[in-house]
Amino acid sequence: MDRIQEAYRIERDLAHRLRSAPKEFRTQTVRAVYADLYRRVHWHPDLTRSLEERRRRVAELRFAYGRWISSAGSVLEIGAGSCDFLAELALDYPGKRLAGIDVARDPLLSAASSLPANVQFTQAAASAIPYRNGSFDFVFCSQVLEHFHPDDVPDHMAEVARVLRSDGWFGFDTPNRITGPHDISRGFTPEATGLHLKEWTFEELLVLLLENGFRTVLARSVPGRAARWLRLPAPGPLVDARRKIAIERRVARIQHVGRRRLLGRLLGLNGIYLYAQRSNR
């Protein structure tokens, strides 16, 4: 418990540093903060994840995004880290153009030093993607959005829309605030105060997507684990994201935290999985 408390205090202080960073210095602040985190919390899961855990993570990403990746000629992963998933995709799809960006460089990039020839990694912020307009058929990010400064998320979505080709798709997943917090602050505070700078809701994200270059927005109707257990085609049945909002609003009204979290999990609200199609412009 002492180790968890120590890690929480460190994350809380680093998160405050990020939240208060001026926009023009935010990218370098993010890099400094995560370098500091990994230096001080050397037992962090990012640094100690086993090979089996990494393989399981790749399988989850395949299930969530494989349907779009298989039909795309070019794919961009935002927050690619060590590029485990992109390296696997390169073996399956040697003819695809695969790219990844991540604002962090060390230690997450150390494993990405010998990437396949059709994978390009660039150190860059998600609010300033270093590619031309219409460069990709599919863009995705997983467990990344909650780490962004909230003020940067609209810019991020607009940038994704910019680098997508006409009718391209953007897929992402992020934890839902109504069943949170989902970072290290769980058990310490009622809302995320660690390096999840903001945990979002379906409703908030749908509004941002529609305001920043997207039209059709779909959501999972069945949690991923249940869909895999039922052997449903990946990523499971999809519905108009607006249908999730009505359920989310009702669950959010439950005052008892444990009941709200349990019902949220049962109804597929614990994790937000959204698939948005770029508007024609």
XYZ file of C-alpha atoms in Angstrom:
281
model
C 0.000 0.000 0.000
C 2.880 2.366 0.740
C 4.119 1.907 -2.827
C 0.663 2.680 -4.237
C 0.358 5.777 -2.047
C 3.794 6.944 -3.164
C 2.913 6.423 -6.835
C -0.382 8.247 -6.359
C 1.311 11.262 -4.779
C 3.817 11.397 -7.634
C 1.116 11.110 -10.324
C -1.089 13.688 -8.610
C 1.748 16.224 -8.529
C 2.759 15.509 -12.124
C -0.854 15.785 -13.268
C -1.140 19.201 -11.636
C 2.001 20.234 -13.498
C 0.455 19.129 -16.801
C -2.926 20.724 -16.185
C -1.326 24.074 -15.400
C 1.152 24.032 -18.318
C 0.587 26.814 -20.899
C -0.506 25.486 -24.283
C 2.688 26.549 -26.041
C 4.815 24.520 -23.586
C 2.484 21.548 -23.174
C 4.263 19.099 -25.494
C 7.638 19.483 -23.818
C 5.942 19.374 -20.424
C 4.301 16.046 -21.303
C 7.669 14.579 -22.296
C 9.317 15.820 -19.119
C 6.453 14.589 -16.920
C 6.485 11.045 -18.282
C 10.272 10.825 -18.143
C 10.015 11.904 -14.504
C 7.232 9.387 -13.832
C 9.201 6.424 -15.199
C 12.332 7.492 -13.344
C 10.562 7.823 -9.988
C 8.019 5.004 -10.349
C 10.300 2.318 -11.753
C 7.661 -0.364 -11.027
C 5.098 1.358 -13.268
C 3.045 -1.119 -15.401
C 4.352 0.472 -18.612
C 7.829 -0.680 -17.589
C 7.023 -4.083 -16.082
C 4.378 -5.516 -18.422
C 5.060 -9.181 -19.208
C 5.225 -10.633 -22.713
C 1.921 -12.419 -22.088
C 0.265 -9.140 -21.048
C 1.579 -7.447 -24.172
C 0.236 -10.261 -26.353
C -3.148 -10.042 -24.655
C -3.181 -6.319 -25.299
C -2.442 -6.855 -29.001
C -5.320 -9.356 -29.190
C -7.685 -6.793 -27.637
C -6.650 -4.191 -30.204
C -7.161 -6.658 -33.041
C -10.677 -7.362 -31.836
C -11.512 -3.675 -31.417
C -10.020 -2.321 -34.653
C -9.165 -5.228 -36.965
C -12.361 -4.829 -38.997
C -11.271 -1.376 -40.210
C -7.558 -2.142 -40.421
C -8.111 -5.128 -42.729
C -9.794 -2.956 -45.374
C -7.563 0.126 -44.997
C -4.565 0.789 -47.197
C -2.975 3.151 -44.678
C -3.290 3.189 -40.891
C -2.130 5.588 -38.170
C -1.941 4.708 -34.476
C -1.852 7.633 -32.048
C -0.089 6.912 -28.766
C 1.711 3.950 -30.324
C 4.190 3.518 -27.454
C 6.528 0.630 -28.246
C 4.593 -0.120 -31.465
C 3.825 -3.726 -30.459
C 0.545 -3.747 -32.352
C 1.889 -2.035 -35.462
C 4.779 -4.511 -35.606
C 2.284 -7.398 -35.509
C 0.148 -5.773 -38.196
C 3.199 -5.342 -40.419
C 3.669 -9.120 -40.467
C 0.028 -9.696 -41.398
C -0.207 -6.868 -43.926
C 3.216 -6.294 -45.533
C 1.594 -4.176 -48.248
C -0.066 -1.683 -45.915
C 1.427 1.654 -44.939
C 1.486 1.718 -41.136
C 2.451 4.692 -38.999
C 2.537 5.527 -35.322
C 3.070 8.674 -33.307
C 3.671 9.171 -29.605
C 4.713 12.226 -27.665
C 6.872 10.035 -25.379
C 10.263 8.779 -26.461
C 11.945 7.039 -23.561
C 11.445 4.287 -22.434
C 8.416 3.497 -24.605
C 10.345 3.905 -27.840
C 13.202 1.602 -26.857
C 11.325 -1.462 -28.117
C 10.501 0.274 -31.397
C 14.098 0.645 -32.564
C 13.892 -2.240 -35.068
C 10.490 -1.843 -36.659
C 9.429 -3.546 -39.910
C 10.053 -1.588 -43.094
C 6.391 -0.664 -43.591
C 6.055 0.888 -40.107
C 7.072 4.498 -39.557
C 7.287 5.949 -36.050
C 7.414 9.693 -35.380
C 7.685 11.487 -32.074
C 4.846 14.003 -32.200
C 1.883 15.399 -30.306
C -1.622 14.261 -31.248
C -2.771 17.877 -31.541
C -0.227 18.507 -34.340
C -0.074 15.319 -36.425
C 2.905 15.554 -38.830
C 1.137 14.248 -41.956
C -0.577 15.870 -44.922
C -4.324 16.171 -45.369
C -5.993 12.904 -46.348
C -2.997 10.692 -45.588
C -4.809 7.755 -43.943
C -7.826 5.496 -44.369
C -8.041 4.615 -40.678
C -6.744 6.280 -37.508
C -7.062 4.794 -34.043
C -5.915 5.297 -30.469
C -6.447 3.157 -27.396
C -6.391 4.270 -23.761
C -4.822 7.565 -24.785
C -7.485 10.278 -24.816
C -7.766 10.378 -21.022
C -4.092 11.381 -20.793
C -4.503 14.459 -23.007
C -4.999 17.911 -21.578
C -8.774 18.449 -21.976
C -8.197 21.691 -23.882
C -6.202 19.773 -26.517
C -8.846 17.145 -27.295
C -10.853 19.255 -29.808
C -7.600 20.053 -31.651
C -6.726 16.356 -31.616
C -10.046 15.363 -33.162
C -9.821 18.080 -35.801
C -6.298 16.895 -36.653
C -7.484 13.312 -37.023
C -10.268 14.476 -39.360
C -7.694 16.445 -41.361
C -5.320 13.504 -41.944
C -8.156 11.089 -42.781
C -9.209 10.547 -46.368
C -12.788 11.230 -47.395
C -15.085 8.749 -45.618
C -12.157 7.474 -43.516
C -12.770 6.179 -40.006
C -11.436 7.079 -36.564
C -11.661 4.468 -33.794
C -10.754 4.962 -30.169
C -11.388 3.686 -26.679
C -11.133 5.423 -23.331
C -12.507 4.770 -19.817
C -15.912 6.192 -18.897
C -15.990 8.744 -16.099
C -19.265 7.486 -14.635
C -17.612 4.195 -13.597
C -14.304 5.808 -12.631
C -11.867 6.919 -11.656
C -9.852 4.426 -13.681
C -6.347 5.674 -12.905
C -4.253 5.313 -9.765
C -6.476 7.800 -7.907
C -9.215 5.160 -7.523
C -9.589 4.649 -3.786
C -8.104 8.073 -3.031
C -10.481 10.534 -4.718
C -13.954 10.275 -6.337
C -12.669 11.644 -9.661
C -9.441 11.050 -11.562
C -6.616 13.136 -10.099
C -3.681 11.155 -11.474
C -2.424 11.210 -15.038
C -5.882 10.650 -16.424
C -6.247 14.385 -16.867
C -9.888 13.915 -17.807
C -12.100 10.861 -18.045
C -14.914 11.398 -20.519
C -18.485 10.277 -21.188
C -20.147 9.041 -24.374
C -22.180 12.235 -24.499
C -19.206 14.608 -24.235
C -17.215 12.746 -26.869
C -20.091 12.503 -29.327
C -20.515 16.287 -29.177
C -16.782 16.845 -29.767
C -16.674 14.443 -32.712
C -19.630 16.081 -34.443
C -18.128 19.538 -33.873
C -14.715 18.573 -35.227
C -15.182 16.961 -38.611
C -17.075 13.689 -38.093
C -20.602 12.533 -38.918
C -21.647 8.902 -38.380
C -20.587 7.785 -34.887
C -21.045 4.154 -33.837
C -20.532 2.452 -30.483
C -20.266 -1.112 -29.235
C -23.584 -2.458 -28.002
C -21.960 -5.423 -26.203
C -18.807 -5.233 -24.017
C -15.745 -6.608 -25.807
C -15.178 -9.446 -23.348
C -18.781 -10.629 -23.700
C -18.606 -10.323 -27.493
C -15.471 -12.484 -27.572
C -17.024 -15.051 -25.215
C -20.116 -15.217 -27.435
C -17.814 -15.487 -30.472
C -19.463 -12.554 -32.171
C -17.748 -11.020 -35.221
C -15.270 -8.345 -34.134
C -15.764 -5.819 -32.639
C -19.256 -7.029 -31.731
C -22.578 -5.421 -32.709
C -22.463 -1.665 -33.319
C -25.210 0.883 -32.702
C -25.694 4.613 -33.154
C -23.702 6.179 -30.303
C -26.709 8.279 -29.303
C -28.354 5.125 -27.962
C -25.580 4.801 -25.373
C -26.175 8.333 -24.118
C -29.697 7.668 -22.865
C -28.445 4.655 -20.884
C -25.416 6.581 -19.634
C -27.553 9.432 -18.299
C -29.689 7.035 -16.271
C -26.724 5.181 -14.804
C -24.970 8.469 -13.964
C -27.879 9.393 -11.668
C -27.170 6.448 -9.343
C -25.604 7.919 -6.211
C -24.184 4.696 -4.775
C -20.728 4.383 -6.362
C -20.512 0.592 -6.213
C -23.930 0.097 -7.781
C -23.231 2.670 -10.473
C -19.964 0.961 -11.397
C -21.510 -2.509 -11.427
C -24.464 -1.481 -13.575
C -22.170 0.502 -15.858
C -20.034 -2.585 -16.465
C -23.052 -4.813 -17.061
C -24.494 -2.339 -19.585
C -21.242 -1.908 -21.492
C -20.497 1.616 -20.267
C -17.240 0.942 -18.427
C -15.127 1.478 -21.516
C -16.079 3.872 -24.297
C -15.471 2.431 -27.777
C -16.390 4.801 -30.598
C -16.006 4.559 -34.372
C -16.521 7.830 -36.238
C -16.616 8.469 -39.975
C -15.092 11.642 -41.339
C -17.459 14.186 -42.827
C -17.244 14.860 -46.557
C -15.951 18.385 -47.039
